[in-house]
XYZ file of C-alpha atoms in Angstrom:
700
model
C -3.148 4.815 24.992
C -0.573 5.605 22.478
C -1.856 5.112 19.116
C -0.272 6.982 16.468
C -2.311 6.117 13.580
C -5.306 8.000 12.226
C -8.184 7.270 10.926
C -8.285 3.441 12.015
C -10.340 3.662 15.184
C -12.518 0.697 13.948
C -9.451 -1.530 14.394
C -8.110 -0.140 17.975
C -10.807 0.950 19.800
C -11.443 -0.362 23.042
C -14.613 1.057 24.455
C -16.636 -0.630 22.394
C -14.494 -2.705 21.518
C -12.824 -2.773 17.774
C -12.150 -5.400 15.793
C -8.464 -6.663 16.953
C -9.958 -6.504 21.144
C -12.925 -8.719 19.713
C -10.470 -11.102 17.744
C -7.365 -11.501 19.904
C -9.416 -11.217 23.242
C -7.476 -8.776 24.811
C -7.662 -5.005 24.485
C -4.717 -3.111 22.795
C -2.037 -1.541 24.275
C -3.569 -2.832 27.725
C -3.328 -6.150 29.608
C -7.304 -6.225 30.160
C -8.879 -8.930 28.090
C -11.987 -7.978 26.513
C -15.066 -10.483 24.994
C -14.278 -12.829 21.687
C -16.292 -12.098 18.591
C -15.440 -15.648 17.429
C -15.440 -18.051 19.676
C -14.504 -21.061 17.383
C -14.362 -20.288 13.520
C -11.697 -17.042 13.540
C -11.407 -15.197 10.051
C -8.026 -14.744 8.224
C -8.273 -11.078 8.417
C -6.460 -9.503 4.959
C -6.454 -5.641 4.858
C -6.550 -4.535 1.478
C -5.230 -1.482 -0.693
C -3.103 -0.113 -3.005
C 0.685 1.005 -2.412
C 0.865 4.050 0.705
C -2.638 3.629 2.313
C -0.288 2.436 5.646
C -1.223 -1.429 5.191
C 2.550 -2.201 7.046
C 2.228 0.532 9.277
C -1.193 -0.471 10.251
C 0.429 -4.368 10.784
C 2.842 -2.338 13.010
C 0.558 -0.618 15.264
C -0.792 -4.000 16.012
C 2.510 -5.649 16.715
C 3.251 -2.407 18.618
C -0.219 -2.934 20.286
C 0.103 -6.648 21.842
C 3.742 -7.070 22.422
C 4.430 -8.074 25.334
C 0.844 -8.699 26.143
C 0.345 -12.135 24.025
C 2.388 -13.771 21.521
C 3.082 -11.646 18.408
C 4.657 -11.869 15.425
C 5.579 -9.985 12.153
C 6.795 -11.004 9.316
C 6.891 -8.945 5.373
C 6.613 -11.049 2.753
C 8.674 -8.734 0.184
C 11.715 -8.869 2.593
C 14.920 -10.151 0.756
C 15.595 -13.061 3.207
C 12.179 -14.600 1.765
C 13.525 -13.922 -1.559
C 15.898 -17.180 -2.132
C 17.827 -19.582 0.249
C 21.307 -18.014 2.611
C 24.482 -18.866 0.617
C 25.336 -22.497 0.129
C 21.864 -23.944 1.346
C 20.397 -25.996 -1.485
C 17.374 -24.612 -3.156
C 15.676 -27.765 -2.631
C 16.131 -27.762 1.089
C 14.483 -23.930 1.713
C 11.534 -22.521 0.588
C 9.995 -19.016 1.733
C 6.940 -20.597 3.523
C 9.327 -22.639 5.840
C 11.507 -19.862 6.317
C 8.851 -17.706 7.136
C 7.356 -20.095 9.410
C 10.934 -20.094 11.335
C 10.818 -16.677 11.552
C 7.350 -16.662 13.031
C 8.009 -19.073 15.585
C 11.170 -16.933 16.406
C 9.213 -13.885 17.693
C 5.807 -15.825 18.681
C 8.429 -17.513 21.445
C 9.466 -14.682 23.542
C 7.771 -14.528 26.656
C 5.084 -12.291 27.525
C 3.611 -10.852 30.600
C 2.835 -13.375 32.806
C 3.845 -16.703 30.681
C 6.578 -18.128 29.835
C 8.100 -19.140 26.352
C 6.393 -21.060 24.161
C 7.911 -23.843 22.558
C 7.771 -25.700 18.835
C 8.938 -29.322 18.963
C 6.582 -30.362 16.192
C 7.914 -27.726 13.705
C 11.500 -28.197 14.774
C 11.167 -31.847 14.349
C 9.467 -31.221 10.761
C 11.921 -28.246 10.024
C 14.970 -30.388 10.889
C 13.785 -32.977 8.385
C 13.792 -30.591 5.977
C 17.124 -29.435 6.378
C 19.132 -32.293 6.137
C 17.603 -32.991 2.589
C 20.190 -30.075 2.316
C 23.196 -31.566 4.066
C 24.360 -33.970 1.852
C 27.997 -32.237 1.605
C 28.109 -32.421 5.419
C 29.436 -29.072 5.577
C 29.510 -30.008 9.463
C 29.746 -25.256 10.022
C 26.672 -24.739 8.235
C 24.797 -27.831 9.905
C 25.709 -26.836 13.208
C 24.462 -23.248 12.055
C 21.041 -24.298 10.791
C 20.434 -27.272 13.458
C 20.869 -24.706 16.055
C 18.443 -21.861 14.863
C 15.611 -24.885 14.563
C 16.494 -26.567 17.683
C 16.717 -23.198 19.583
C 12.835 -23.159 18.910
C 12.200 -26.360 20.929
C 13.154 -24.929 24.649
C 10.768 -22.900 26.991
C 13.442 -21.268 28.349
C 15.514 -18.407 27.010
C 17.749 -18.615 24.357
C 20.245 -17.136 26.961
C 19.969 -19.807 29.479
C 22.613 -21.884 29.778
C 20.467 -25.383 30.460
C 19.013 -24.415 26.777
C 21.943 -23.696 25.186
C 23.497 -27.216 26.609
C 20.867 -29.024 25.522
C 20.577 -27.853 21.931
C 24.598 -28.389 21.826
C 24.003 -31.725 23.399
C 21.553 -32.962 20.278
C 23.802 -31.230 17.621
C 26.481 -33.665 18.408
C 24.262 -36.668 18.571
C 23.210 -35.076 14.073
C 26.488 -34.186 13.580
C 27.560 -38.143 14.610
C 24.835 -39.523 12.474
C 26.545 -37.939 9.543
C 30.075 -40.108 9.952
C 29.021 -42.619 7.215
C 28.847 -42.449 3.616
C 25.593 -42.406 2.163
C 22.375 -40.246 2.349
C 21.881 -38.315 5.702
C 18.034 -37.760 5.875
C 17.136 -40.760 7.284
C 19.923 -40.876 10.279
C 19.261 -37.417 10.933
C 15.450 -37.770 11.329
C 16.521 -40.793 13.698
C 18.845 -39.251 15.907
C 16.041 -36.400 16.032
C 13.695 -39.030 17.291
C 16.334 -40.114 19.848
C 16.876 -36.632 21.683
C 13.102 -36.392 21.520
C 12.824 -39.458 23.513
C 15.199 -38.841 26.168
C 14.923 -36.961 29.537
C 11.345 -37.412 31.923
C 11.148 -33.817 32.214
C 8.503 -31.713 31.393
C 10.035 -30.313 28.910
C 10.945 -34.117 27.746
C 7.693 -34.730 27.754
C 6.091 -32.317 25.619
C 8.845 -33.756 23.310
C 8.183 -37.159 23.090
C 4.427 -35.760 22.644
C 5.681 -33.918 20.042
C 7.732 -36.551 17.966
C 5.289 -38.935 17.569
C 2.682 -36.402 16.216
C 4.274 -36.946 12.517
C 2.693 -40.623 12.411
C -0.678 -39.336 10.988
C 1.182 -37.809 8.303
C -0.236 -39.431 5.097
C 0.865 -42.802 4.212
C 3.247 -42.754 7.377
C 1.548 -45.822 8.742
C 1.320 -44.497 12.457
C 5.137 -44.650 12.431
C 6.978 -40.904 13.255
C 10.086 -41.781 11.417
C 8.527 -42.562 8.059
C 6.360 -39.961 8.429
C 9.474 -37.566 8.752
C 10.895 -39.024 5.896
C 7.824 -38.893 3.304
C 7.738 -35.166 4.577
C 11.690 -34.434 3.877
C 10.956 -35.942 0.086
C 7.779 -34.127 -0.510
C 9.719 -30.932 0.057
C 12.720 -31.931 -1.802
C 10.125 -32.678 -4.801
C 8.969 -29.262 -5.236
C 5.819 -28.456 -6.907
C 2.260 -29.489 -5.666
C 4.469 -32.263 -3.184
C 6.275 -29.434 -1.807
C 3.317 -27.296 -1.110
C 1.610 -30.287 1.078
C 4.589 -30.755 2.795
C 4.651 -26.987 3.585
C 0.879 -27.025 4.435
C 1.813 -29.807 7.215
C 4.709 -27.911 8.643
C 2.183 -24.436 8.807
C 0.110 -27.133 10.769
C 2.773 -28.288 13.101
C 3.450 -24.239 13.833
C -0.342 -23.933 15.097
C -0.887 -27.473 16.578
C 2.626 -26.274 18.744
C 0.404 -23.025 19.912
C -2.317 -24.652 20.497
C -0.101 -27.212 23.141
C 0.730 -24.031 24.795
C -2.555 -22.827 25.137
C -4.082 -26.480 26.337
C -5.636 -27.036 29.487
C -6.949 -24.701 32.583
C -3.464 -23.559 33.939
C -1.918 -22.800 30.675
C -4.811 -20.754 29.917
C -4.826 -19.022 32.957
C -1.500 -17.478 32.421
C -2.316 -16.353 29.126
C -4.148 -13.418 27.895
C -6.211 -13.588 24.662
C -5.086 -15.336 21.442
C -1.394 -15.387 20.058
C -0.969 -13.408 16.755
C 0.628 -13.389 13.174
C 0.881 -10.647 11.246
C 1.945 -11.120 7.796
C 2.859 -7.926 5.185
C 2.659 -8.284 1.758
C 0.559 -11.308 2.139
C 0.449 -11.541 -1.722
C 4.657 -12.808 -1.830
C 5.389 -16.147 -1.603
C 6.284 -16.429 1.746
C 3.241 -14.891 2.941
C 0.683 -16.793 0.211
C 1.652 -20.274 0.924
C 1.169 -19.353 5.043
C -2.243 -18.012 4.035
C -3.618 -20.725 1.703
C -2.300 -23.396 4.019
C -4.371 -21.960 6.702
C -7.186 -21.292 4.704
C -7.304 -25.153 3.261
C -7.226 -26.168 6.926
C -9.957 -23.856 8.539
C -12.000 -25.193 5.778
C -11.085 -28.689 6.302
C -12.422 -28.590 10.090
C -9.068 -28.255 11.097
C -9.354 -25.520 13.581
C -6.964 -23.629 15.464
C -7.112 -20.340 17.865
C -4.314 -18.013 16.060
C -5.319 -14.363 14.646
C -3.483 -13.941 11.683
C -4.464 -10.278 10.193
C -2.335 -9.732 6.677
C -1.434 -6.753 4.462
C -2.572 -7.450 1.013
C -1.661 -4.791 -2.076
C -4.571 -4.088 -4.487
C -7.547 -5.820 -3.780
C -7.890 -8.973 -5.419
C -5.829 -12.683 -5.333
C -7.015 -15.692 -6.802
C -6.639 -17.299 -3.017
C -9.203 -14.598 -2.141
C -11.489 -15.088 -4.679
C -14.856 -15.777 -2.240
C -13.526 -13.834 0.606
C -16.026 -12.295 2.305
C -15.449 -8.473 1.649
C -15.734 -5.513 4.217
C -15.169 -1.639 4.559
C -13.017 -1.081 7.629
C -15.947 1.339 9.074
C -18.499 -1.734 8.389
C -16.353 -4.154 11.092
C -15.885 -1.843 13.563
C -18.494 -3.017 15.839
C -19.216 -6.695 14.420
C -17.486 -8.050 11.177
C -20.949 -10.097 10.206
C -18.661 -12.707 8.774
C -19.625 -16.466 7.841
C -17.824 -18.644 6.502
C -18.805 -20.902 3.727
C -17.157 -24.112 2.301
C -14.419 -22.639 0.487
C -11.275 -22.177 1.807
C -11.430 -18.524 0.613
C -14.525 -17.848 2.407
C -12.590 -18.349 5.435
C -11.201 -15.160 4.975
C -12.402 -11.663 5.655
C -10.726 -9.225 3.030
C -11.353 -5.415 4.707
C -10.961 -2.446 2.498
C -8.422 0.485 4.126
C -10.206 3.987 3.143
C -8.239 7.122 2.758
C -7.596 9.331 5.564
C -10.448 12.207 6.203
C -9.108 16.279 5.709
C -9.576 16.078 9.388
C -7.038 13.312 10.019
C -5.433 15.164 7.411
C -5.060 18.280 9.555
C -4.474 16.546 12.595
C -1.227 14.914 10.936
C 0.113 17.964 10.027
C -0.599 19.925 12.762
C 1.398 17.247 14.893
C 4.255 17.057 12.530
C 4.303 21.398 12.320
C 4.178 21.759 16.161
C 5.429 25.228 16.664
C 5.848 26.103 13.055
C 3.495 28.926 11.275
C 1.598 26.946 9.046
C -0.208 28.448 6.344
C -3.918 27.583 7.310
C -5.075 26.090 3.632
C -2.179 23.893 3.644
C -3.520 20.809 5.591
C -6.622 20.714 3.147
C -4.608 21.302 -0.207
C -2.529 18.253 1.159
C -5.349 16.254 1.502
C -6.467 17.421 -1.827
C -3.240 16.317 -3.696
C -2.983 13.101 -1.867
C -6.228 11.730 -1.835
C -5.751 10.876 1.588
C -3.202 8.476 1.035
C -1.156 8.404 4.577
C 2.194 7.941 3.049
C 1.104 11.123 1.590
C 0.421 13.261 4.070
C 2.932 11.932 6.548
C 5.984 12.572 4.375
C 4.603 16.220 3.253
C 4.268 16.851 6.611
C 7.248 16.014 7.220
C 9.063 18.303 4.709
C 6.805 20.804 5.562
C 8.246 20.577 9.331
C 11.738 20.867 7.702
C 11.261 23.095 4.482
C 8.457 25.379 6.216
C 11.086 27.538 8.247
C 13.389 27.860 4.629
C 10.728 29.481 3.040
C 8.502 26.890 1.299
C 5.386 28.428 0.290
C 3.300 25.918 -1.777
C 2.835 21.897 -2.476
C 5.213 21.987 -5.396
C 8.043 23.485 -3.038
C 7.379 20.728 -0.307
C 7.628 18.388 -2.850
C 10.832 19.491 -4.426
C 12.318 20.337 -1.221
C 14.603 17.999 0.432
C 13.960 15.999 3.181
C 15.996 13.885 5.451
C 13.558 10.979 6.881
C 16.738 9.480 8.745
C 19.453 11.457 11.040
C 22.348 9.491 9.558
C 21.082 10.170 5.711
C 21.170 13.009 3.161
C 17.917 15.008 2.335
C 16.477 13.768 -0.989
C 13.397 15.664 -2.586
C 10.299 14.453 -1.080
C 8.466 13.715 -4.512
C 11.166 10.735 -5.102
C 11.358 9.207 -2.003
C 7.513 9.499 -2.937
C 8.002 7.636 -6.037
C 10.534 5.066 -4.894
C 7.484 3.822 -2.230
C 4.867 4.102 -4.675
C 6.085 2.621 -8.091
C 6.381 -0.474 -9.517
C 9.815 -1.459 -9.025
C 12.373 -1.084 -12.316
C 9.355 0.582 -14.384
C 9.290 4.333 -13.286
C 11.309 6.073 -16.057
C 8.634 4.285 -18.342
C 5.834 5.267 -16.141
C 6.988 8.846 -15.947
C 6.802 9.023 -19.946
C 3.367 7.293 -19.789
C 1.962 9.089 -16.747
C 1.042 11.997 -19.517
C -0.885 9.657 -22.170
C -4.881 9.353 -21.639
C -5.597 6.046 -22.752
C -3.690 2.970 -24.116
C -3.407 4.435 -27.992
C -1.846 7.862 -26.216
C 0.023 5.560 -24.146
C 1.209 3.187 -27.032
C 1.858 6.184 -29.146
C 4.052 7.343 -26.291
C 5.988 4.156 -26.193
C 6.819 4.358 -29.856
C 8.142 7.853 -29.680
C 9.787 8.340 -26.253
C 10.453 5.170 -25.409
C 13.378 2.260 -26.227
C 12.140 0.012 -28.613
C 12.178 -3.386 -26.694
C 9.419 -1.916 -24.634
C 6.921 -1.331 -27.604
C 3.094 -3.068 -26.381
C 4.092 -5.678 -24.120
C 5.446 -3.095 -21.988
C 2.535 -0.538 -21.839
C 0.259 -3.511 -21.312
C 2.389 -4.936 -18.722
C 2.235 -1.863 -16.675
C -1.232 -1.140 -17.148
C -2.121 -4.683 -15.790
C 0.352 -3.879 -12.813
C -1.089 -0.593 -12.142
C -4.215 -2.454 -11.579
C -3.142 -5.711 -9.767
C -1.610 -2.755 -7.246
C -4.845 -1.314 -6.442
C -3.932 2.192 -8.050
C -7.663 3.171 -9.131
C -8.703 3.775 -12.914
C -9.949 7.436 -14.235
C -11.513 8.063 -17.877
C -9.256 10.299 -19.832
C -6.216 9.377 -18.039
C -3.458 6.484 -17.845
C -2.644 6.662 -14.927
C -5.699 7.213 -12.965
C -4.505 8.292 -9.763
C -4.335 11.590 -9.435
C -1.432 12.026 -6.551
C 0.931 9.606 -8.347
C -0.228 10.943 -11.951
C 1.112 14.778 -10.116
C 4.514 13.000 -8.376
C 5.150 11.294 -11.898
C 4.794 14.540 -14.204
C 6.495 16.370 -11.656
C 9.280 13.765 -12.332
C 9.184 14.186 -15.985
C 9.612 17.903 -15.593
C 12.710 17.776 -13.921
C 14.661 15.221 -15.894
C 16.928 17.712 -17.280
C 17.046 21.224 -16.828
C 15.525 22.743 -19.716
C 12.877 20.454 -19.461
C 13.598 19.301 -23.114
C 11.838 15.664 -22.278
C 8.462 17.322 -20.739
C 8.016 19.352 -24.043
C 9.087 16.163 -26.508
C 6.525 14.131 -24.521
C 3.590 17.062 -24.578
C 4.332 17.480 -28.171
C 4.296 13.655 -28.777
C 0.412 13.429 -27.194
C -0.736 16.665 -29.004
C 0.539 15.337 -32.144
C -0.881 11.934 -31.430
C -4.615 13.573 -31.446
C -3.819 16.042 -33.749
C -5.739 14.200 -36.804
C -8.536 13.622 -34.159
C -11.751 15.749 -35.104
C -13.548 14.503 -31.992
C -14.546 16.279 -28.586
C -12.054 14.327 -26.224
C -8.963 14.448 -28.867
C -9.466 18.602 -28.876
C -9.535 18.580 -24.978
C -6.450 16.293 -24.921
C -4.864 18.553 -27.392
C -5.374 21.807 -25.446
C -4.695 20.184 -22.110
C -1.191 19.214 -23.513
C -0.742 23.019 -25.134
C -1.540 24.253 -21.952
C 1.095 22.373 -20.028
C 3.312 23.827 -22.450
C 2.555 27.555 -21.381
C 0.418 28.262 -24.688
C -3.267 29.285 -23.513
C -4.079 31.272 -26.277
C -5.618 27.848 -28.170
C -7.498 26.786 -25.054
C -9.133 30.327 -24.506
C -10.085 30.353 -28.540
C -11.410 27.010 -27.965
C -13.582 27.499 -24.959
C -14.863 31.140 -26.665
C -16.133 29.707 -29.513
C -18.038 26.628 -27.719
C -19.540 28.264 -25.623
C -22.588 29.633 -27.226
C -23.876 26.436 -28.820
C -22.292 23.925 -26.346
C -24.471 21.650 -23.598
C -23.339 24.057 -20.650
C -22.394 20.819 -18.445
C -20.240 19.525 -21.256
C -18.460 22.869 -21.856
C -17.486 22.900 -18.163
C -16.080 19.811 -17.902
C -13.989 20.641 -21.224
C -13.089 23.703 -18.861
C -12.153 22.182 -15.989
C -10.309 18.950 -17.951
C -8.247 21.750 -19.990
C -7.756 23.349 -17.037
C -6.313 20.302 -15.243
C -3.374 20.610 -17.160
C 0.256 20.594 -14.662
C 1.782 23.655 -14.006
C 5.221 22.664 -12.236
C 7.218 25.798 -12.905
C 5.960 29.342 -12.892
C 5.784 30.107 -16.227
C 5.900 34.071 -18.067
C 2.709 35.139 -19.971
C 4.771 33.723 -23.044
C 4.867 29.929 -21.694
C 8.525 29.931 -20.635
C 10.443 29.477 -17.086
C 10.082 32.296 -14.898
C 13.111 32.805 -12.902
C 11.350 34.905 -10.598
C 9.125 31.769 -9.413
C 6.223 34.128 -9.417
C 2.665 32.022 -10.818
C 0.895 34.493 -13.250
C -2.032 32.811 -13.371
C -3.788 34.718 -10.530
C -2.342 37.932 -11.867
C -4.850 36.809 -15.396
C -7.489 35.508 -13.784
C -7.882 38.966 -11.747
C -7.376 41.058 -14.824
C -4.509 42.643 -14.336
C -3.241 42.017 -17.596
C -6.556 42.362 -19.535
C -4.961 46.216 -20.664
C -2.141 44.602 -22.384
C -4.432 42.223 -24.278
C -5.699 42.667 -27.675
C -8.420 39.989 -28.817
C -8.212 38.758 -32.214
C -10.350 41.034 -34.414
C -13.672 40.084 -35.188
C -14.449 38.195 -31.850
C -16.559 39.273 -28.671
C -13.776 40.951 -26.677
C -15.621 41.066 -24.038
C -16.310 36.883 -24.259
C -12.633 36.341 -24.937
C -11.252 38.525 -22.174
C -13.676 36.899 -19.417
C -12.988 33.136 -20.738
C -9.277 33.712 -20.384
C -9.617 34.895 -16.858
C -12.227 32.038 -16.519
C -9.802 29.351 -17.774
C -6.679 31.064 -15.402
C -8.363 30.889 -12.379
C -9.830 27.061 -12.482
C -5.878 26.647 -13.371
C -4.924 28.194 -10.479
C -7.411 26.977 -8.182
C -7.732 23.263 -8.609
C -3.601 23.231 -9.238
C -2.887 20.248 -6.541
C 0.539 22.048 -5.995
C -0.376 25.256 -5.202
C -2.541 26.551 -2.196
C -5.847 28.190 -3.483
C -5.721 31.893 -3.642
C -9.007 33.153 -1.807
C -9.179 36.770 -4.091
C -9.039 34.288 -7.521
C -11.560 32.221 -5.863
C -13.638 35.159 -5.310
C -12.953 36.435 -9.427
C -13.748 32.538 -10.478
C -17.537 32.979 -8.753
C -17.732 36.672 -10.421
C -17.041 35.460 -13.951
C -19.234 32.472 -13.746
C -22.028 34.718 -12.534
C -21.481 36.806 -15.940
C -21.364 34.185 -18.107
C -24.472 32.914 -16.695
C -26.222 35.843 -18.240
C -25.030 35.285 -21.309
C -26.560 31.357 -21.623
C -30.250 32.320 -20.664
C -31.461 28.183 -20.921
C -28.006 27.695 -19.073
C -28.253 30.215 -16.225
C -29.415 27.512 -13.339
C -26.304 25.520 -14.025
C -23.786 28.124 -14.628
C -24.925 30.207 -11.511
C -24.810 26.333 -9.394
C -20.603 26.706 -10.557
C -20.494 30.009 -9.409
C -21.825 29.322 -5.986
C -20.147 25.811 -5.915
C -16.670 25.759 -7.288
C -15.015 29.202 -5.394
C -15.651 26.641 -1.915
C -15.257 23.478 -3.630
C -11.677 25.305 -4.728
C -10.827 26.650 -0.998
C -11.797 23.400 0.671
C -9.434 21.230 -1.224
C -12.515 19.534 -3.052
C -12.784 18.610 -6.983
C -14.960 21.119 -8.831
C -18.502 19.802 -9.040
C -20.321 19.808 -12.745
C -23.669 21.015 -11.945
C -26.182 18.419 -12.735
C -23.956 15.604 -12.935
C -25.318 14.601 -9.103
C -28.498 15.133 -9.852
C -28.304 18.599 -8.299
C -29.245 20.898 -11.166
C -32.241 21.659 -13.011
C -31.266 19.628 -15.672
C -31.138 22.381 -18.129
C -28.833 22.898 -20.390
C -29.214 25.913 -22.857
């Protein structure tokens, strides 16, 4: 086996068989059969997840696993070819779904081991009728080109076979000849098509004749295939629901042609498993129309034996409202899927999990084979990316290219150039990632709004820092778009996903050489919360002050609130404030430091204490301890640096000492002193004792 994906075993496993083997009836990568889980009704499988979770890579790997073994086709609903008709082709005679069907059929037609090409005469008849609706200009060159592509779907011989080419040329000549007179062209084209399909006595022509009569069952055709094709063409040109009706019949034609290819004992004996259709970005019009047609027909009892695997960006789509939902792990041995009465219940929506720390370790190790990789880099990579396959892979590639040059942190790997193709120059890794992760056309706005904590602060930032025409509608639109695309929400953050937020804030810092926009954005948020006397407002202000390099206000707040604040709440404030971004090394006054040294470790380890003068009238020991603790948490939880073991040990000591000062909260502080250092070094978020029920509940 040559599987290149990690963490996707429930799909690709062969012993016991995973989901793919059980649905396709063939083991991935092998010319060996596998028992079917679903003999008759098949689920339309939809892999769901946000950007970067590897959905496209998953579908590509399924194609690799079965290509050459069973018919397989892969389309991406967001490809440019499905965005609009080719030049000079009227939109009335083209749609994303019809074009997708042509593309799918071309791929499914390819011969596989032990079996020849599949022909699609029913689909070709319908597509010719649709195309003829755009041939009224009698552009012979374009007509020949469009007709040739469709007619080549008809023959079970190779596209390069001379006999197939001669037959296609002969039929095209008939079609062009039928256009010699003025007037409508659809009916003459359909007549010429049916006539061409009815000629000859070979097995191929018998299949063509049988297929030509299939459209007699089109609604209101009265058993007349010519009328059925005329009605199909008219409905397609009418657009709206009429076009949807016609497209549904075209999808049905594709599936009927596939059923015909597998009909009979001899046919099945030469074919392994079931044909596979893969649809990436099924939420796009091309994929959505195809999926909805299949779901409706299956719900109406018109079954087929095609395995559909698709990928959905996000987790919700109206056409999937009643889909059976599972995680990838839950379908490892059985789907537990049973359809209901609604079309959407015919779908099985499988959410993809992020990769594990072990997966990350293996991916980084494979990409950086032979290099001296810092031992904490894989776990730090997992902490930063949250298990995003895209993030892990691209950071691993950046490590391969930049570790030899001296890059020592994830921040350096993100800002370092990475060349993903041999014929392209390198670009900073964070820019490559944002190009793939951010909704199209709104990168500049989202970069600013990444500093916001809720809708109100986002609106304030938009008013202060974004163009006037963006406004509240732009903020709400971006918020909705993030949700639709599957990005998680998080209390206290407008951009809920930590990895995406880190990349956006890194971009904000690098927008200009003097970081003027960075400073202005953080100052705008500070001003927004300046007049609010709440716990959250104070945390937000101090978080942004710290991002600007001003730690004194945070130290003062944490020092003064320590004696009287509930310990759990105080620890939460500490962690939130210390989650402030630190994308450049700063000197103690918060200015950019050209030597690239991170001063947080020095502060945390007490090396700067002698130069400090705590304010008069305060507990100097507590002041310095809180200062060291803040900088320790700031350094250890920074997703762009490798946690320092020496700082982790100092964190343990400082929390132990603080526990002596709060007798009522000793248990929680002591628990934090044990959990936090190990959490930080393992790349886990710092857990607040008591939040998960592991503390004794004492708060002090």
